[in-house]
PDB file of C-alpha atoms in Angstrom:
ATOM      1  CA  UNK A   1      19.097  68.046 120.569  1.00 67.00           C
ATOM      2  CA  UNK A   2      21.844  66.820 118.230  1.00 71.00           C
ATOM      3  CA  UNK A   3      22.496  69.767 115.990  1.00 67.00           C
ATOM      4  CA  UNK A   4      22.524  72.182 118.780  1.00 71.00           C
ATOM      5  CA  UNK A   5      25.207  69.978 120.529  1.00 69.00           C
ATOM      6  CA  UNK A   6      27.368  69.465 117.961  1.00 64.00           C
ATOM      7  CA  UNK A   7      26.765  73.485 117.143  1.00 63.00           C
ATOM      8  CA  UNK A   8      27.875  75.563 119.896  1.00 63.00           C
ATOM      9  CA  UNK A   9      31.229  72.508 120.734  1.00 61.00           C
ATOM     10  CA  UNK A  10      32.112  75.034 117.946  1.00 65.00           C
ATOM     11  CA  UNK A  11      34.276  77.426 118.428  1.00 59.00           C
ATOM     12  CA  UNK A  12      33.256  79.560 114.783  1.00 63.00           C
ATOM     13  CA  UNK A  13      30.818  77.681 113.519  1.00 64.00           C
ATOM     14  CA  UNK A  14      29.251  80.846 111.154  1.00 60.00           C
ATOM     15  CA  UNK A  15      33.155  81.220 109.845  1.00 62.00           C
ATOM     16  CA  UNK A  16      33.127  77.413 108.977  1.00 59.00           C
ATOM     17  CA  UNK A  17      29.597  77.817 107.320  1.00 64.00           C
ATOM     18  CA  UNK A  18      27.387  75.839 109.614  1.00 65.00           C
ATOM     19  CA  UNK A  19      24.425  75.279 109.199  1.00 68.00           C
ATOM     20  CA  UNK A  20      22.306  75.703 112.427  1.00 66.00           C
ATOM     21  CA  UNK A  21      18.751  74.331 111.046  1.00 65.00           C
ATOM     22  CA  UNK A  22      20.294  71.439 109.029  1.00 73.00           C
ATOM     23  CA  UNK A  23      19.873  68.369 110.989  1.00 74.00           C
ATOM     24  CA  UNK A  24      22.805  66.697 113.255  1.00 75.00           C
ATOM     25  CA  UNK A  25      23.924  63.717 111.123  1.00 68.00           C
ATOM     26  CA  UNK A  26      24.518  66.104 107.830  1.00 73.00           C
ATOM     27  CA  UNK A  27      26.258  68.626 110.067  1.00 71.00           C
ATOM     28  CA  UNK A  28      28.495  66.330 111.146  1.00 72.00           C
ATOM     29  CA  UNK A  29      29.477  64.793 107.695  1.00 77.00           C
ATOM     30  CA  UNK A  30      30.580  68.439 106.221  1.00 73.00           C
ATOM     31  CA  UNK A  31      32.559  69.017 109.567  1.00 70.00           C
ATOM     32  CA  UNK A  32      33.798  65.411 108.329  1.00 71.00           C
ATOM     33  CA  UNK A  33      34.381  65.835 104.691  1.00 72.00           C
ATOM     34  CA  UNK A  34      36.242  69.529 106.243  1.00 69.00           C
ATOM     35  CA  UNK A  35      38.350  68.540 107.860  1.00 68.00           C
ATOM     36  CA  UNK A  36      40.022  65.265 105.810  1.00 65.00           C
ATOM     37  CA  UNK A  37      40.614  68.033 102.901  1.00 65.00           C
ATOM     38  CA  UNK A  38      42.984  69.996 105.612  1.00 64.00           C
ATOM     39  CA  UNK A  39      44.422  67.167 106.659  1.00 72.00           C
ATOM     40  CA  UNK A  40      44.905  65.898 102.820  1.00 77.00           C
ATOM     41  CA  UNK A  41      46.536  69.361 101.867  1.00 82.00           C
ATOM     42  CA  UNK A  42      48.861  69.288 105.432  1.00 83.00           C
ATOM     43  CA  UNK A  43      50.149  65.879 104.441  1.00 84.00           C
ATOM     44  CA  UNK A  44      50.817  67.262 100.685  1.00 87.00           C
ATOM     45  CA  UNK A  45      52.537  70.298 102.276  1.00 88.00           C
ATOM     46  CA  UNK A  46      54.599  68.876 104.569  1.00 89.00           C
ATOM     47  CA  UNK A  47      55.783  65.411 101.722  1.00 91.00           C
ATOM     48  CA  UNK A  48      56.157  68.554  99.080  1.00 92.00           C
ATOM     49  CA  UNK A  49      58.532  69.708 101.780  1.00 92.00           C
ATOM     50  CA  UNK A  50      60.934  66.632 102.690  1.00 92.00           C
ATOM     51  CA  UNK A  51      60.825  66.075  99.224  1.00 92.00           C
ATOM     52  CA  UNK A  52      62.172  69.953  98.381  1.00 93.00           C
ATOM     53  CA  UNK A  53      64.898  70.386 100.688  1.00 93.00           C
ATOM     54  CA  UNK A  54      68.002  70.619  99.696  1.00 93.00           C
ATOM     55  CA  UNK A  55      71.563  70.524 101.299  1.00 92.00           C
ATOM     56  CA  UNK A  56      74.227  73.910 100.440  1.00 91.00           C
ATOM     57  CA  UNK A  57      77.549  72.766 101.616  1.00 88.00           C
ATOM     58  CA  UNK A  58      77.625  76.865 101.628  1.00 88.00           C
ATOM     59  CA  UNK A  59      75.483  77.113 104.078  1.00 90.00           C
ATOM     60  CA  UNK A  60      74.960  74.626 106.719  1.00 90.00           C
ATOM     61  CA  UNK A  61      77.038  71.189 108.228  1.00 91.00           C
ATOM     62  CA  UNK A  62      75.949  67.579 107.351  1.00 91.00           C
ATOM     63  CA  UNK A  63      74.518  67.267 110.699  1.00 91.00           C
ATOM     64  CA  UNK A  64      71.982  70.269 110.060  1.00 93.00           C
ATOM     65  CA  UNK A  65      70.828  69.106 107.130  1.00 93.00           C
ATOM     66  CA  UNK A  66      70.097  65.477 108.822  1.00 92.00           C
ATOM     67  CA  UNK A  67      68.411  67.572 111.962  1.00 93.00           C
ATOM     68  CA  UNK A  68      66.226  68.597 109.047  1.00 93.00           C
ATOM     69  CA  UNK A  69      65.370  66.060 106.818  1.00 93.00           C
ATOM     70  CA  UNK A  70      63.833  63.812 109.778  1.00 92.00           C
ATOM     71  CA  UNK A  71      61.727  67.055 111.200  1.00 93.00           C
ATOM     72  CA  UNK A  72      60.208  66.729 108.434  1.00 93.00           C
ATOM     73  CA  UNK A  73      59.794  63.148 107.743  1.00 91.00           C
ATOM     74  CA  UNK A  74      58.398  63.843 111.564  1.00 90.00           C
ATOM     75  CA  UNK A  75      56.083  66.422 110.865  1.00 89.00           C
ATOM     76  CA  UNK A  76      54.663  64.161 107.202  1.00 88.00           C
ATOM     77  CA  UNK A  77      54.112  60.871 109.805  1.00 86.00           C
ATOM     78  CA  UNK A  78      52.641  63.023 112.350  1.00 84.00           C
ATOM     79  CA  UNK A  79      49.543  64.497 109.994  1.00 81.00           C
ATOM     80  CA  UNK A  80      48.886  61.091 108.587  1.00 80.00           C
ATOM     81  CA  UNK A  81      51.217  60.728 105.991  1.00 84.00           C
ATOM     82  CA  UNK A  82      53.217  57.373 104.688  1.00 84.00           C
ATOM     83  CA  UNK A  83      56.731  57.603 104.042  1.00 87.00           C
ATOM     84  CA  UNK A  84      58.974  54.480 104.353  1.00 88.00           C
ATOM     85  CA  UNK A  85      62.534  54.174 105.059  1.00 87.00           C
ATOM     86  CA  UNK A  86      63.447  52.785 101.305  1.00 86.00           C
ATOM     87  CA  UNK A  87      62.171  56.058  99.489  1.00 89.00           C
ATOM     88  CA  UNK A  88      63.286  58.181 102.658  1.00 90.00           C
ATOM     89  CA  UNK A  89      66.850  57.007 101.117  1.00 89.00           C
ATOM     90  CA  UNK A  90      66.105  58.062  98.323  1.00 89.00           C
ATOM     91  CA  UNK A  91      64.416  61.062  98.713  1.00 91.00           C
ATOM     92  CA  UNK A  92      68.012  62.441 101.261  1.00 90.00           C
ATOM     93  CA  UNK A  93      69.807  61.095  98.649  1.00 89.00           C
ATOM     94  CA  UNK A  94      68.533  63.661  95.755  1.00 90.00           C
ATOM     95  CA  UNK A  95      68.732  65.939  98.469  1.00 92.00           C
ATOM     96  CA  UNK A  96      72.120  66.104  97.942  1.00 91.00           C
ATOM     97  CA  UNK A  97      73.929  68.610  95.297  1.00 90.00           C
ATOM     98  CA  UNK A  98      74.902  67.174  92.005  1.00 87.00           C
ATOM     99  CA  UNK A  99      78.294  67.208  91.636  1.00 85.00           C
ATOM    100  CA  UNK A 100      77.964  64.875  94.597  1.00 85.00           C
ATOM    101  CA  UNK A 101      75.850  62.068  92.784  1.00 81.00           C
ATOM    102  CA  UNK A 102      79.633  60.346  91.194  1.00 81.00           C
ATOM    103  CA  UNK A 103      80.094  59.756  95.039  1.00 80.00           C
ATOM    104  CA  UNK A 104      76.331  58.375  95.966  1.00 80.00           C
ATOM    105  CA  UNK A 105      75.989  56.088  93.442  1.00 77.00           C
ATOM    106  CA  UNK A 106      76.746  52.871  95.581  1.00 75.00           C
ATOM    107  CA  UNK A 107      75.488  53.961  98.976  1.00 76.00           C
ATOM    108  CA  UNK A 108      76.192  50.760 101.434  1.00 66.00           C
ATOM    109  CA  UNK A 109      73.885  50.287 103.661  1.00 63.00           C
ATOM    110  CA  UNK A 110      70.047  49.976 103.456  1.00 74.00           C
ATOM    111  CA  UNK A 111      68.550  52.218 106.082  1.00 84.00           C
ATOM    112  CA  UNK A 112      68.436  56.132 106.483  1.00 85.00           C
ATOM    113  CA  UNK A 113      70.575  55.896 109.046  1.00 86.00           C
ATOM    114  CA  UNK A 114      73.208  53.810 106.790  1.00 86.00           C
ATOM    115  CA  UNK A 115      72.748  56.402 103.802  1.00 87.00           C
ATOM    116  CA  UNK A 116      73.411  59.559 106.495  1.00 87.00           C
ATOM    117  CA  UNK A 117      76.608  57.828 107.667  1.00 87.00           C
ATOM    118  CA  UNK A 118      78.286  57.596 103.829  1.00 87.00           C
ATOM    119  CA  UNK A 119      76.797  61.006 103.074  1.00 88.00           C
ATOM    120  CA  UNK A 120      78.696  62.150 106.335  1.00 88.00           C
ATOM    121  CA  UNK A 121      81.652  60.152 105.850  1.00 87.00           C
ATOM    122  CA  UNK A 122      81.749  62.443 101.518  1.00 88.00           C
ATOM    123  CA  UNK A 123      80.957  65.254 103.172  1.00 89.00           C
ATOM    124  CA  UNK A 124      84.566  65.303 105.748  1.00 89.00           C
ATOM    125  CA  UNK A 125      86.658  64.279 102.187  1.00 88.00           C
ATOM    126  CA  UNK A 126      84.716  67.138 100.197  1.00 86.00           C
ATOM    127  CA  UNK A 127      86.001  69.676 103.166  1.00 87.00           C
ATOM    128  CA  UNK A 128      89.433  67.961 103.064  1.00 88.00           C
ATOM    129  CA  UNK A 129      89.530  68.213  99.933  1.00 86.00           C
ATOM    130  CA  UNK A 130      88.838  71.834  99.792  1.00 85.00           C
ATOM    131  CA  UNK A 131      91.160  72.502 102.794  1.00 88.00           C
ATOM    132  CA  UNK A 132      93.405  71.259 100.996  1.00 88.00           C
ATOM    133  CA  UNK A 133      92.759  73.075  97.982  1.00 88.00           C
ATOM    134  CA  UNK A 134      92.860  76.396  99.753  1.00 89.00           C
ATOM    135  CA  UNK A 135      96.594  76.411 101.007  1.00 89.00           C
ATOM    136  CA  UNK A 136      97.634  74.853  98.155  1.00 90.00           C
ATOM    137  CA  UNK A 137      96.397  78.452  96.950  1.00 88.00           C
ATOM    138  CA  UNK A 138      98.040  80.067  99.392  1.00 88.00           C
ATOM    139  CA  UNK A 139     101.606  78.609  98.865  1.00 88.00           C
ATOM    140  CA  UNK A 140     100.870  79.378  95.067  1.00 88.00           C
ATOM    141  CA  UNK A 141     100.446  83.004  95.662  1.00 88.00           C
ATOM    142  CA  UNK A 142     102.820  83.250  98.038  1.00 88.00           C
ATOM    143  CA  UNK A 143     105.595  81.965  95.433  1.00 88.00           C
ATOM    144  CA  UNK A 144     104.632  83.852  92.363  1.00 87.00           C
ATOM    145  CA  UNK A 145     104.451  87.095  95.105  1.00 86.00           C
ATOM    146  CA  UNK A 146     108.160  85.649  96.297  1.00 84.00           C
ATOM    147  CA  UNK A 147     109.385  84.942  93.283  1.00 85.00           C
ATOM    148  CA  UNK A 148     107.693  88.753  91.907  1.00 84.00           C
ATOM    149  CA  UNK A 149     110.112  90.675  94.294  1.00 82.00           C
ATOM    150  CA  UNK A 150     113.065  88.637  93.421  1.00 79.00           C
ATOM    151  CA  UNK A 151     112.188  89.486  89.134  1.00 77.00           C
ATOM    152  CA  UNK A 152     112.139  93.026  90.583  1.00 75.00           C
ATOM    153  CA  UNK A 153     114.980  93.119  92.969  1.00 72.00           C
ATOM    154  CA  UNK A 154     116.832  91.639  89.881  1.00 69.00           C
ATOM    155  CA  UNK A 155     115.808  94.283  86.729  1.00 67.00           C
ATOM    156  CA  UNK A 156     116.130  97.898  88.331  1.00 56.00           C
ATOM    157  CA  UNK A 157     118.517  99.321  86.488  1.00 57.00           C
ATOM    158  CA  UNK A 158     121.009 101.800  87.943  1.00 55.00           C
ATOM    159  CA  UNK A 159     120.093 104.946  87.955  1.00 58.00           C
ATOM    160  CA  UNK A 160     121.993 106.571  85.127  1.00 60.00           C
ATOM    161  CA  UNK A 161     123.981 109.950  85.845  1.00 62.00           C
ATOM    162  CA  UNK A 162     123.782 112.581  84.723  1.00 66.00           C
ATOM    163  CA  UNK A 163     126.608 114.144  82.278  1.00 69.00           C
ATOM    164  CA  UNK A 164     128.025 117.286  81.319  1.00 75.00           C
ATOM    165  CA  UNK A 165     127.812 118.355  78.400  1.00 78.00           C
ATOM    166  CA  UNK A 166     129.421 121.074  76.958  1.00 80.00           C
ATOM    167  CA  UNK A 167     127.886 123.095  73.848  1.00 81.00           C
ATOM    168  CA  UNK A 168     130.775 125.446  73.259  1.00 77.00           C
ATOM    169  CA  UNK A 169     130.908 124.529  69.766  1.00 81.00           C
ATOM    170  CA  UNK A 170     135.149 125.518  69.180  1.00 79.00           C
ATOM    171  CA  UNK A 171     134.916 122.895  71.540  1.00 82.00           C
ATOM    172  CA  UNK A 172     136.420 119.234  69.724  1.00 79.00           C
ATOM    173  CA  UNK A 173     133.828 117.274  70.104  1.00 75.00           C
ATOM    174  CA  UNK A 174     135.765 114.558  72.155  1.00 72.00           C
ATOM    175  CA  UNK A 175     136.038 116.575  75.278  1.00 72.00           C
ATOM    176  CA  UNK A 176     131.703 117.754  75.042  1.00 66.00           C
ATOM    177  CA  UNK A 177     130.724 114.996  77.309  1.00 69.00           C
ATOM    178  CA  UNK A 178     133.147 115.727  80.057  1.00 75.00           C
ATOM    179  CA  UNK A 179     132.054 119.003  80.699  1.00 78.00           C
ATOM    180  CA  UNK A 180     130.125 122.115  80.807  1.00 80.00           C
ATOM    181  CA  UNK A 181     130.975 124.863  78.692  1.00 77.00           C
ATOM    182  CA  UNK A 182     130.973 126.906  82.055  1.00 80.00           C
ATOM    183  CA  UNK A 183     134.692 125.457  82.344  1.00 79.00           C
ATOM    184  CA  UNK A 184     135.176 125.141  78.438  1.00 83.00           C
ATOM    185  CA  UNK A 185     139.586 125.274  77.851  1.00 79.00           C
ATOM    186  CA  UNK A 186     138.407 126.512  74.141  1.00 78.00           C
ATOM    187  CA  UNK A 187     137.853 129.686  72.757  1.00 80.00           C
ATOM    188  CA  UNK A 188     134.270 131.046  73.608  1.00 75.00           C
ATOM    189  CA  UNK A 189     134.471 128.809  77.216  1.00 76.00           C
ATOM    190  CA  UNK A 190     133.892 129.907  80.071  1.00 75.00           C
ATOM    191  CA  UNK A 191     137.225 128.964  81.146  1.00 78.00           C
ATOM    192  CA  UNK A 192     139.050 129.720  77.954  1.00 76.00           C
ATOM    193  CA  UNK A 193     143.067 129.819  78.297  1.00 74.00           C
ATOM    194  CA  UNK A 194     143.388 127.279  81.749  1.00 74.00           C
ATOM    195  CA  UNK A 195     144.197 124.632  80.187  1.00 71.00           C
ATOM    196  CA  UNK A 196     147.891 123.712  80.854  1.00 66.00           C
ATOM    197  CA  UNK A 197     150.790 125.340  78.994  1.00 61.00           C
ATOM    198  CA  UNK A 198     152.183 121.950  78.430  1.00 52.00           C
ATOM    199  CA  UNK A 199     149.372 120.581  77.073  1.00 47.00           C
ATOM    200  CA  UNK A 200     148.887 124.329  74.674  1.00 48.00           C
ATOM    201  CA  UNK A 201     152.706 124.261  73.977  1.00 46.00           C
ATOM    202  CA  UNK A 202     152.209 120.102  73.621  1.00 43.00           C
ATOM    203  CA  UNK A 203     149.869 120.580  70.911  1.00 44.00           C
ATOM    204  CA  UNK A 204     150.999 123.409  68.710  1.00 47.00           C
ATOM    205  CA  UNK A 205     154.635 121.380  68.522  1.00 47.00           C
ATOM    206  CA  UNK A 206     152.873 118.569  67.322  1.00 47.00           C
ATOM    207  CA  UNK A 207     151.073 120.632  64.402  1.00 48.00           C
ATOM    208  CA  UNK A 208     153.868 122.051  63.952  1.00 48.00           C
ATOM    209  CA  UNK A 209     156.109 119.032  62.998  1.00 43.00           C
ATOM    210  CA  UNK A 210     153.233 117.397  61.683  1.00 44.00           C
ATOM    211  CA  UNK A 211     152.599 119.671  58.913  1.00 48.00           C
ATOM    212  CA  UNK A 212     156.487 120.353  57.428  1.00 50.00           C
ATOM    213  CA  UNK A 213     158.267 117.459  59.204  1.00 49.00           C
ATOM    214  CA  UNK A 214     160.019 119.621  61.178  1.00 47.00           C
ATOM    215  CA  UNK A 215     162.474 121.128  58.315  1.00 52.00           C
ATOM    216  CA  UNK A 216     160.892 124.301  57.974  1.00 51.00           C
ATOM    217  CA  UNK A 217     159.821 127.060  59.978  1.00 52.00           C
ATOM    218  CA  UNK A 218     156.612 127.677  59.746  1.00 51.00           C
ATOM    219  CA  UNK A 219     155.633 131.814  60.856  1.00 52.00           C
ATOM    220  CA  UNK A 220     151.687 132.856  61.620  1.00 49.00           C
ATOM    221  CA  UNK A 221     149.979 135.004  59.484  1.00 47.00           C
ATOM    222  CA  UNK A 222     150.412 137.867  62.054  1.00 45.00           C
ATOM    223  CA  UNK A 223     154.573 137.776  62.120  1.00 49.00           C
ATOM    224  CA  UNK A 224     154.261 138.227  58.045  1.00 49.00           C
ATOM    225  CA  UNK A 225     151.671 141.451  57.766  1.00 47.00           C
ATOM    226  CA  UNK A 226     153.830 143.104  60.702  1.00 49.00           C
ATOM    227  CA  UNK A 227     157.477 141.936  58.746  1.00 48.00           C
ATOM    228  CA  UNK A 228     159.308 145.657  58.422  1.00 52.00           C
ATOM    229  CA  UNK A 229     162.128 145.631  55.347  1.00 51.00           C
ATOM    230  CA  UNK A 230     165.159 146.682  56.857  1.00 50.00           C
ATOM    231  CA  UNK A 231     167.878 148.342  54.328  1.00 53.00           C
ATOM    232  CA  UNK A 232     171.358 149.240  56.041  1.00 53.00           C
ATOM    233  CA  UNK A 233     172.689 152.664  55.617  1.00 57.00           C
ATOM    234  CA  UNK A 234     175.814 153.386  52.944  1.00 58.00           C
ATOM    235  CA  UNK A 235     178.844 155.148  54.622  1.00 50.00           C
TER     236      UNK A 235
END
């Protein structure tokens, strides 16, 4: 009779492996062992979840992490697990990033609430340092950009002017960079003989006087070739 009552009050007796032919005390003992094993498994899972929780400042805040840790602790205790407040303090400190360990050596207070208050202060200080570093980085980047622009503006060379160049071989070398062959006055140039007459005369006189000192008359070879001796007729 008792075995039938227990069997009928089970939702899925076949799935749980309950044998209806066994005595009532045997069925009850098996059920207790089965559920005790399940409770132990759930407690172990909740304890593992609490101890493996980690705080990542890049994706969450300290308030959200505190809420997560409180929920894990509540779940563990509701399942019958045991976790003292002193143990909870150590678990919370261990969940912090490794870069924070030097700041958590002397945690103020003895309760988990005191630990979270201290962690909140550390978190706020970290955020202020990160914001200061970000602003300093922006200022340095702007200064570097301005310096680069200033340096670039001062080092830009003036565009080189294209000087004309004469390719006439008869043009004096000192005048090659003053004109083109089209405007050249020298023989073979595009403006041959177009120079000032006074300049040509001065140059010719200067050459004659420099070569002879002005003592003799300089005659051109052409004049000598066309010279004809004139003989006066005899009376």
